[in-house]
Short mmCIF file of C-alpha atoms in Angstrom, two decimals:
data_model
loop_
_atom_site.label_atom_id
_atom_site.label_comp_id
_atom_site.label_asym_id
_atom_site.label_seq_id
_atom_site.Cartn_x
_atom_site.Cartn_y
_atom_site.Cartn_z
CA UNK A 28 -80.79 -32.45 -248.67
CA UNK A 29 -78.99 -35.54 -249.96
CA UNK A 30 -78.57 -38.68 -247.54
CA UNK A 31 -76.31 -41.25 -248.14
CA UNK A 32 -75.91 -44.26 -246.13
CA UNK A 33 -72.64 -46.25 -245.49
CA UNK A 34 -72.60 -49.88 -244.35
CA UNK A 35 -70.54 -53.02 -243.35
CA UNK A 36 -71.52 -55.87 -245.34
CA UNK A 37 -69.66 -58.62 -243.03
CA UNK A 38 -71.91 -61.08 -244.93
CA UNK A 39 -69.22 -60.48 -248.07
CA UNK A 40 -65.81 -62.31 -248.86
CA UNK A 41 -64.15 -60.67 -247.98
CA UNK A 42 -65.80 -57.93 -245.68
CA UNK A 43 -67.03 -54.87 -248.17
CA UNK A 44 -67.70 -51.32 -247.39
CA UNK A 45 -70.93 -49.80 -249.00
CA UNK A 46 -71.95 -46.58 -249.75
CA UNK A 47 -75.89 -46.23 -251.44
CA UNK A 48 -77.73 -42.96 -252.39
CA UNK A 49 -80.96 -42.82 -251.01
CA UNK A 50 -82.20 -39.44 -252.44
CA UNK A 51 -82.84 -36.03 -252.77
CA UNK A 52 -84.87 -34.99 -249.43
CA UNK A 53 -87.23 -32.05 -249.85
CA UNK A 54 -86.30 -29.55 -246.96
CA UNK A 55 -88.71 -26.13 -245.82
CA UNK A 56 -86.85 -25.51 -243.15
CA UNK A 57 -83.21 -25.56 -242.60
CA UNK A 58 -82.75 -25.04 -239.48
CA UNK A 59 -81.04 -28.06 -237.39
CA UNK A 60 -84.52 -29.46 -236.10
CA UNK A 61 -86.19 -28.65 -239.75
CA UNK A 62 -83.45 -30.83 -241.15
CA UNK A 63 -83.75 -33.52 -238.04
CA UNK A 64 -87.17 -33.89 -238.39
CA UNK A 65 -86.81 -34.74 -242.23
CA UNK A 66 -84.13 -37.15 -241.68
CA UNK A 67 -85.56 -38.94 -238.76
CA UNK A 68 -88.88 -39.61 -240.95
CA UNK A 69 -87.07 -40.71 -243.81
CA UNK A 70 -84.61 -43.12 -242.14
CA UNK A 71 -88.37 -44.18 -240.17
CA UNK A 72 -90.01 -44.83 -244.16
CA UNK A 73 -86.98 -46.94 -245.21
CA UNK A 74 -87.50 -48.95 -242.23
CA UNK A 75 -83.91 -47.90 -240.91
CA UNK A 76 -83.74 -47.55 -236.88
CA UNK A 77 -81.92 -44.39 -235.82
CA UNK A 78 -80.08 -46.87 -232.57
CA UNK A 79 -78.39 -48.98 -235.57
CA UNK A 80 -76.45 -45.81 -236.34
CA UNK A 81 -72.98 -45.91 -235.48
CA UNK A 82 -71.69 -42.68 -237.42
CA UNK A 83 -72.57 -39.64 -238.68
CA UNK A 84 -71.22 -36.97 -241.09
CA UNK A 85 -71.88 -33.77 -242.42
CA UNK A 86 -70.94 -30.63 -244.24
CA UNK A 87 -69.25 -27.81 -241.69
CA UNK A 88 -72.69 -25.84 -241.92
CA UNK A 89 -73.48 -24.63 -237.97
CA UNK A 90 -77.07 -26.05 -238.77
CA UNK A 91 -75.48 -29.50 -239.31
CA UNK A 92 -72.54 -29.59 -237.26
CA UNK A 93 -73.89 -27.11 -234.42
CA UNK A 94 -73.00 -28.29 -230.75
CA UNK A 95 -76.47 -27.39 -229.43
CA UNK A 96 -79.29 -27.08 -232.01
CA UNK A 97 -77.63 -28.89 -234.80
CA UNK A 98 -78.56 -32.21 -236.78
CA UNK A 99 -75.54 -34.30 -234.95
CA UNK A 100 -76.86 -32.97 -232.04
CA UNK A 101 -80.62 -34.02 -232.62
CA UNK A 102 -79.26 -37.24 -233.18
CA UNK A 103 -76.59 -37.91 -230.86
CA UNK A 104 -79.91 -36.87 -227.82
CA UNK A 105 -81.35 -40.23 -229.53
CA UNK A 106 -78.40 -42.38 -230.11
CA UNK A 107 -75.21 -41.28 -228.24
CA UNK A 108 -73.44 -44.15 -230.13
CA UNK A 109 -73.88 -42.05 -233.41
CA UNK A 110 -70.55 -40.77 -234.10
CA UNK A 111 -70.13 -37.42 -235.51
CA UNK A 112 -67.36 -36.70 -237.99
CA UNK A 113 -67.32 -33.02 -239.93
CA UNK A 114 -66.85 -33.46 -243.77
CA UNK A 115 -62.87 -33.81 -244.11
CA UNK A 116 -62.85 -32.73 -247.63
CA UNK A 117 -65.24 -29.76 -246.90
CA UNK A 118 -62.73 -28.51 -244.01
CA UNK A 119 -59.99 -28.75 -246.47
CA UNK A 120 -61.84 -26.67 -248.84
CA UNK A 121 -63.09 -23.77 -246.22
CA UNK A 122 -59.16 -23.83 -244.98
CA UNK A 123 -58.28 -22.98 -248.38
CA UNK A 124 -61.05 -20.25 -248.56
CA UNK A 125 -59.85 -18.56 -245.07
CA UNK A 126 -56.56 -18.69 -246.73
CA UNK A 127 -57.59 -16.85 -249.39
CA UNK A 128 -59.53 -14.15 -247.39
CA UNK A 129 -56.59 -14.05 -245.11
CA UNK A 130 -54.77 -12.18 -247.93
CA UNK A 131 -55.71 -9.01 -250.16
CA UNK A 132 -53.68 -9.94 -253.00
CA UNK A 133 -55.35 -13.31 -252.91
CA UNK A 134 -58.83 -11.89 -252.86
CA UNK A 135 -58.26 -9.35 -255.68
CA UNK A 136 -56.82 -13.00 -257.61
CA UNK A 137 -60.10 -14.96 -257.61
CA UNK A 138 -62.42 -11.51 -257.80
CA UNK A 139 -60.47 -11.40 -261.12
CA UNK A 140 -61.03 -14.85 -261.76
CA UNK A 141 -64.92 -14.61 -260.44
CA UNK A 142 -65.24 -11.91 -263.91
CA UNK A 143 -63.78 -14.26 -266.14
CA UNK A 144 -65.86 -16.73 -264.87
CA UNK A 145 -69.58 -14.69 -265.01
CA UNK A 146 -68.10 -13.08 -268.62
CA UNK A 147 -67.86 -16.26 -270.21
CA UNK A 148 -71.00 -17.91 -268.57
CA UNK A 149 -73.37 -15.16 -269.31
CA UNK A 150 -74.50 -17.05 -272.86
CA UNK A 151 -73.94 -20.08 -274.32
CA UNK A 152 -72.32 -19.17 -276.86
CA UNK A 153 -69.46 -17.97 -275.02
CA UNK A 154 -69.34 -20.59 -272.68
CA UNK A 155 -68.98 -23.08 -275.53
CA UNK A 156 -65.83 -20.57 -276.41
CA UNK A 157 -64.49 -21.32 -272.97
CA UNK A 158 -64.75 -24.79 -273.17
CA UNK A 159 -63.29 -25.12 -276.38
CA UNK A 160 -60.54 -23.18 -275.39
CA UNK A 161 -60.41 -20.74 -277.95
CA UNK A 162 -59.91 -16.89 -278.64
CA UNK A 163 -63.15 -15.44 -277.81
CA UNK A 164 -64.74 -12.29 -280.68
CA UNK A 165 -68.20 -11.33 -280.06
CA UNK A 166 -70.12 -8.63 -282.32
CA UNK A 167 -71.11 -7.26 -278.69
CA UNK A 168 -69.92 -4.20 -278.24
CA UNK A 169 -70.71 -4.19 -274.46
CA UNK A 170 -69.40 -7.88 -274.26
CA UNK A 171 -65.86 -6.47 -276.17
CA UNK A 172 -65.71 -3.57 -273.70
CA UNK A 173 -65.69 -5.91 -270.67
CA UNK A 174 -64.02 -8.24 -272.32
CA UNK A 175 -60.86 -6.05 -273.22
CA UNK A 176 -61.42 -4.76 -269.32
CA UNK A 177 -60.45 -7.62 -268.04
CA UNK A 178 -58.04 -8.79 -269.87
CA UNK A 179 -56.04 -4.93 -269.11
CA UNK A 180 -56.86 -4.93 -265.64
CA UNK A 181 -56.69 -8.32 -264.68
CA UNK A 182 -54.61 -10.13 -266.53
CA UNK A 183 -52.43 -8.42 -268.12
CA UNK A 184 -50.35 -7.71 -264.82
CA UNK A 185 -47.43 -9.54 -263.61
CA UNK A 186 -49.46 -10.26 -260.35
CA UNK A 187 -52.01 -11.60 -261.40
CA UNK A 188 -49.58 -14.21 -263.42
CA UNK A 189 -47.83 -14.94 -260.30
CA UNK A 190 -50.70 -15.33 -258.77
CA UNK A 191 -52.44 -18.23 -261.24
CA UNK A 192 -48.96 -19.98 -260.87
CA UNK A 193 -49.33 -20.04 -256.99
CA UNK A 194 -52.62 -21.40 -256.97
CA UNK A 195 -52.33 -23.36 -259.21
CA UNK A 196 -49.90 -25.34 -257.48
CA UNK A 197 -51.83 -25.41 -254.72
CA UNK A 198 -55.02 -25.73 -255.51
CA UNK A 199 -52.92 -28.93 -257.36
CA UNK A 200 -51.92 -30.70 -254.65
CA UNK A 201 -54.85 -29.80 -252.47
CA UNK A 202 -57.34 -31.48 -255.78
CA UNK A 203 -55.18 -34.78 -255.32
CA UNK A 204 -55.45 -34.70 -251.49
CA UNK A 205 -59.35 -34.03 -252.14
CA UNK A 206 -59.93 -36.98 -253.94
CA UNK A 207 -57.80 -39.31 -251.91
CA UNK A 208 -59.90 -38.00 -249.07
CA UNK A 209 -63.34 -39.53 -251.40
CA UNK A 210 -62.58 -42.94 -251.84
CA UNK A 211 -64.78 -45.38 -250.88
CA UNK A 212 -61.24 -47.42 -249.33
CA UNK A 213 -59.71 -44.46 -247.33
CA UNK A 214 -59.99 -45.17 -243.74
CA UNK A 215 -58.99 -42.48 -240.90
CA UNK A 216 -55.39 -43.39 -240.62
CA UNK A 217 -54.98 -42.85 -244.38
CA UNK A 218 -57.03 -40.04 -244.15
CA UNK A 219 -54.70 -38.14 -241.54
CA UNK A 220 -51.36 -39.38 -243.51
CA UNK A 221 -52.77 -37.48 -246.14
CA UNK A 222 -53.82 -34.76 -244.19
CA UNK A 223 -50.38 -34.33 -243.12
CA UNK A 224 -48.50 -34.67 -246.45
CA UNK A 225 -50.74 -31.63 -247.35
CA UNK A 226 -49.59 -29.77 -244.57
CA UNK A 227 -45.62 -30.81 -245.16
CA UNK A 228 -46.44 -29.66 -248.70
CA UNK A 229 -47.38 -26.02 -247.78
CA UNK A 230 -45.33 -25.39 -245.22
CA UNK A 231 -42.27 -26.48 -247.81
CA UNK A 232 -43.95 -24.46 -250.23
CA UNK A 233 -44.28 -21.26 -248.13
CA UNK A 234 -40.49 -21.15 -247.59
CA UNK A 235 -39.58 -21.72 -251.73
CA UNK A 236 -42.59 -21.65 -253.76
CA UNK A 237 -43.08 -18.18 -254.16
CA UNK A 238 -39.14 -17.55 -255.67
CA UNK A 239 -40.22 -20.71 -257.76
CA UNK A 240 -43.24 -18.95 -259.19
CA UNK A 241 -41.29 -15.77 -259.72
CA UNK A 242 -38.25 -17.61 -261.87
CA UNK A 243 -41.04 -19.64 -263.32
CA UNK A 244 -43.15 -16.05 -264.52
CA UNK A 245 -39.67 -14.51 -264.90
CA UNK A 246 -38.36 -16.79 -267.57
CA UNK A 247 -41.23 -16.46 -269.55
CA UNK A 248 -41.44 -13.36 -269.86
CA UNK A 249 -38.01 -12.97 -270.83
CA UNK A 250 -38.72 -15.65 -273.78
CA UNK A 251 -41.67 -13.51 -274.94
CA UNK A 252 -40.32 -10.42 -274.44
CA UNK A 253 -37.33 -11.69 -276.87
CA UNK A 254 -40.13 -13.22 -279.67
CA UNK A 255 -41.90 -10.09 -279.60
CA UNK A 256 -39.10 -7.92 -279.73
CA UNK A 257 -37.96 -9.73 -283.02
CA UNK A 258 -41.12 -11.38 -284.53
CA UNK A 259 -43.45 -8.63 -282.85
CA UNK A 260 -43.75 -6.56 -286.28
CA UNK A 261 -45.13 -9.62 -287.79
CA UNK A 262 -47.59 -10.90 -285.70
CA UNK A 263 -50.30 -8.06 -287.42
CA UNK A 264 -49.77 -7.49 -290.93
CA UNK A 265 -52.00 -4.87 -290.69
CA UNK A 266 -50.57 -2.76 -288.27
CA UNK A 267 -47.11 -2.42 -290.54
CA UNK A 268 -49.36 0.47 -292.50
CA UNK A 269 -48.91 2.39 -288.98
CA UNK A 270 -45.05 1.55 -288.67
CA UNK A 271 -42.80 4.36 -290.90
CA UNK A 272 -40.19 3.10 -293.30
CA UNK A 273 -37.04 3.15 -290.72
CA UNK A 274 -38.77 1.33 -288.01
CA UNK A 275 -40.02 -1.21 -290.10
CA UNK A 276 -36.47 -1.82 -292.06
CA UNK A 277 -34.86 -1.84 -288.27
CA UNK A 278 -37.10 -4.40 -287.37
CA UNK A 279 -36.35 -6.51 -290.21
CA UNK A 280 -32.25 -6.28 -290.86
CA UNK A 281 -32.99 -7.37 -286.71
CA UNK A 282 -34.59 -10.20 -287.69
CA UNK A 283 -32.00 -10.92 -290.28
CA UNK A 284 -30.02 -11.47 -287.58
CA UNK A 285 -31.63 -12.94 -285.47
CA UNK A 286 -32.24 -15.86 -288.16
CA UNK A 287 -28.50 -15.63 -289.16
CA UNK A 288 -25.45 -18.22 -288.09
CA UNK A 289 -22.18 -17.54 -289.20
CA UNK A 290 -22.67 -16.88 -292.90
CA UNK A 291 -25.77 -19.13 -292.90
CA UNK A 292 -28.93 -16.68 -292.38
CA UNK A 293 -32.71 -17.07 -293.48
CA UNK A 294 -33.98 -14.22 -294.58
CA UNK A 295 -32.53 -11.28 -296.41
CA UNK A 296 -33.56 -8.30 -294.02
CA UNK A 297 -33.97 -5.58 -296.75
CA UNK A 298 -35.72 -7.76 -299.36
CA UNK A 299 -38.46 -8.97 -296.29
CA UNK A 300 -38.55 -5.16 -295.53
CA UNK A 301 -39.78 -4.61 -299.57
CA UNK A 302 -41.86 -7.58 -299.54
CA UNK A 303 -43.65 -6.41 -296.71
CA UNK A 304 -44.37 -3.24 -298.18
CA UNK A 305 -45.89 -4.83 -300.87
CA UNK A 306 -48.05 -7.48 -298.96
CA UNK A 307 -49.70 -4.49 -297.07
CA UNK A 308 -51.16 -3.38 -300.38
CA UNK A 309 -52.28 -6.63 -301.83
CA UNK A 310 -53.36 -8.57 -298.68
CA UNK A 311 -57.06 -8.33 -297.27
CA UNK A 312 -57.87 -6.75 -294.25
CA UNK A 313 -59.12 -9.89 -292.99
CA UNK A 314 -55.89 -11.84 -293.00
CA UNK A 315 -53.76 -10.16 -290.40
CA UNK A 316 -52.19 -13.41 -288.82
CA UNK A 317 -49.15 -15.18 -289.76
CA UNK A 318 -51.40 -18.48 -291.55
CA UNK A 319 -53.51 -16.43 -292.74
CA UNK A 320 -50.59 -14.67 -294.63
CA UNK A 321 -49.02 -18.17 -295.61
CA UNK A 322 -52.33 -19.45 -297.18
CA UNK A 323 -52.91 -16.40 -298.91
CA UNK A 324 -49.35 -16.23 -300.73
CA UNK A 325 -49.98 -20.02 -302.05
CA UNK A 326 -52.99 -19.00 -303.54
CA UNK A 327 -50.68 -16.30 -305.73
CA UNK A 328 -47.71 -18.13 -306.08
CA UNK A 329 -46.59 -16.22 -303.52
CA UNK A 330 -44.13 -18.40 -301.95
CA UNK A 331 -41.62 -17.35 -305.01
CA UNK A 332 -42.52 -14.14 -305.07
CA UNK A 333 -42.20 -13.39 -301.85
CA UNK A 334 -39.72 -15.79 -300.47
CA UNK A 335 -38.47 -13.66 -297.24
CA UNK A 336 -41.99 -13.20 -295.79
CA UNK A 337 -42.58 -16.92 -296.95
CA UNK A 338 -39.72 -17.69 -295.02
CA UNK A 339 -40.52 -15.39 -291.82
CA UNK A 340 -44.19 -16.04 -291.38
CA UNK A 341 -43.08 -20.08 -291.17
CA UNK A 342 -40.47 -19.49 -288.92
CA UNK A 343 -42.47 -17.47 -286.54
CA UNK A 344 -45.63 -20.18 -286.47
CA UNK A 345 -43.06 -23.00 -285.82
CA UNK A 346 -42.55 -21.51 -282.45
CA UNK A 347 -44.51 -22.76 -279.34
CA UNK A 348 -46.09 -21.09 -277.42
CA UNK A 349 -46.06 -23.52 -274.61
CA UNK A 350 -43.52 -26.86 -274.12
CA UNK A 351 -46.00 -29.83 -273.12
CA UNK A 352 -44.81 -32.06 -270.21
CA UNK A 353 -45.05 -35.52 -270.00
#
């Protein structure tokens, strides 16, 4: 158990508000007269009288919060002047989980997230992955299988992308609520304005938010769906040895133009689709992805040789993936 004390120092100019960690308290039993008992003979060791207590606050935990058996309880029997006040910024957080458990979509959402989560923090190694915020490979065949489970089943699915968007926007503004709510200034008018912007927030948000997240999802889709559909050929180079001659000259004279305005175009669609045919021969196994490609062709000379696929592979790294706000 942690304790905390908060004081007045009126002795100050001006008047300051204190807060100072006293410890980690070594509890055996957690019930609400377990965790009494190891309070009260704490406070008694740091020479702190229990009738100088003016307020008390705890997590939502029936042990602590209890009306009959709990710590405030114990305490208020002692010192009726000892004000209880529940955790504000635990309530907010167990009214976002009955939220959650309130809906099955929402559930399936963070079980989904919960595998990501134990995945990537089963071995350092990975979880250094997830921080850096990188790709993950692993030789582990077990750790691939899951891994390519849960990217099919859980993310791959228009749901769950709404789903990330909704949260995330709420989980958003309840974070800046959260830690509004844990400043050492905030006193309880602040504290309810707060409260109540939250509230304004989601109740605005349940009329609009969801059509916001679906044009938000929506659009990009439709701006992947139109890079794939003319730069998808390229994104593998070594998946154009499974693509038959017509496909793969469709696929370029598409891109041709695509990357064409007016009589100004980029590439020459059936020289990139004779290039290509000739890259899959000479280039390893082990470069599949557009740089890799690039850096390979400098090191023949390849950016004369092969000036479409030059051309093509630059064009299709120069576009982002995602627009960064300010």
């Amino acid at each position: 158990m942690t304790l905390i004390i908060r004081c007045v120092d009126t002795s100050a100019t001006p008047v300051k508000v204190e807060e100072f960690f006293m410890g980690f308290l070594k509890v055996d039993n957690t019930t609400g007269q377990g965790l009494f008992e190891v309070l009260k003979d704490t406070l008694s060791s740091l020479q702190l009288d229990i009738d100088n207590i003016k307020g008390q606050g705890y997590d939502n935990g029936s042990n602590m919060k209890g009306i009959r058996k709990s710590v405030q309880n114990k305490m208020i029997q002692i010192n009726p002047r000892a004000f209880y006040s529940p955790c504000d910024c635990h309530s907010l957080n167990l009214t976002i989980s009955d939220m959650v458990k309130s809906s099955s979509i929402g559930g399936t959402f963070f079980a989904a997230i919960q595998n990501i989560y134990v995945m990537f923090s089963a071995s350092p190694n990975r979880w250094k992955i997830y921080q850096d915020h990188v790709k993950e490979y692993c030789e582990d065949q077990k750790v691939r299988h899951t891994d390519g489970n849960i990217i099919k089943q859980d993310m791959e699915n228009f749901e769950f992308l709404l789903s990330m968007v909704i949260w995330h926007n709420i989980l958003s503004a309840v974070n800046k609520v959260s830690k509004m709510l844990q400043t050492e200034d905030i006193d309880i008018n602040s504290d309810i304005q707060q409260l109540k912007g939250l509230t304004s927030y989601l109740d605005t948000y349940r009329e609009d938010g969801f059509q916001q997240a679906i044009s938000l999802i929506s659009t990009r889709f439709k701006k992947f769906e139109m890079y794939d559909e003319n730069f998808g050929f390229l994104f593998n180079v070594n998946k154009i040895h499974s693509v038959d001659d017509e496909s793969l000259k469709e696929s370029c004279m598409k891109l041709e133009g695509y990357l064409q305005h007016v009589s100004s175009k980029d590439i020459d669609g059936m020289d990139l689709f004779l290039e290509l045919k000739m890259l899959t021969c000479i280039v390893p196994t082990s470069k599949k992805k557009p740089k890799d490609v690039l850096n390979f062709l400098k090191t023949i000379d390849g950016p004369s040789s092969y000036p479409n696929a030059w051309v093509a592979f630059g064009i299709l790294l120069t576009i982002p993936v995602t627009v960064a706000s300010a």
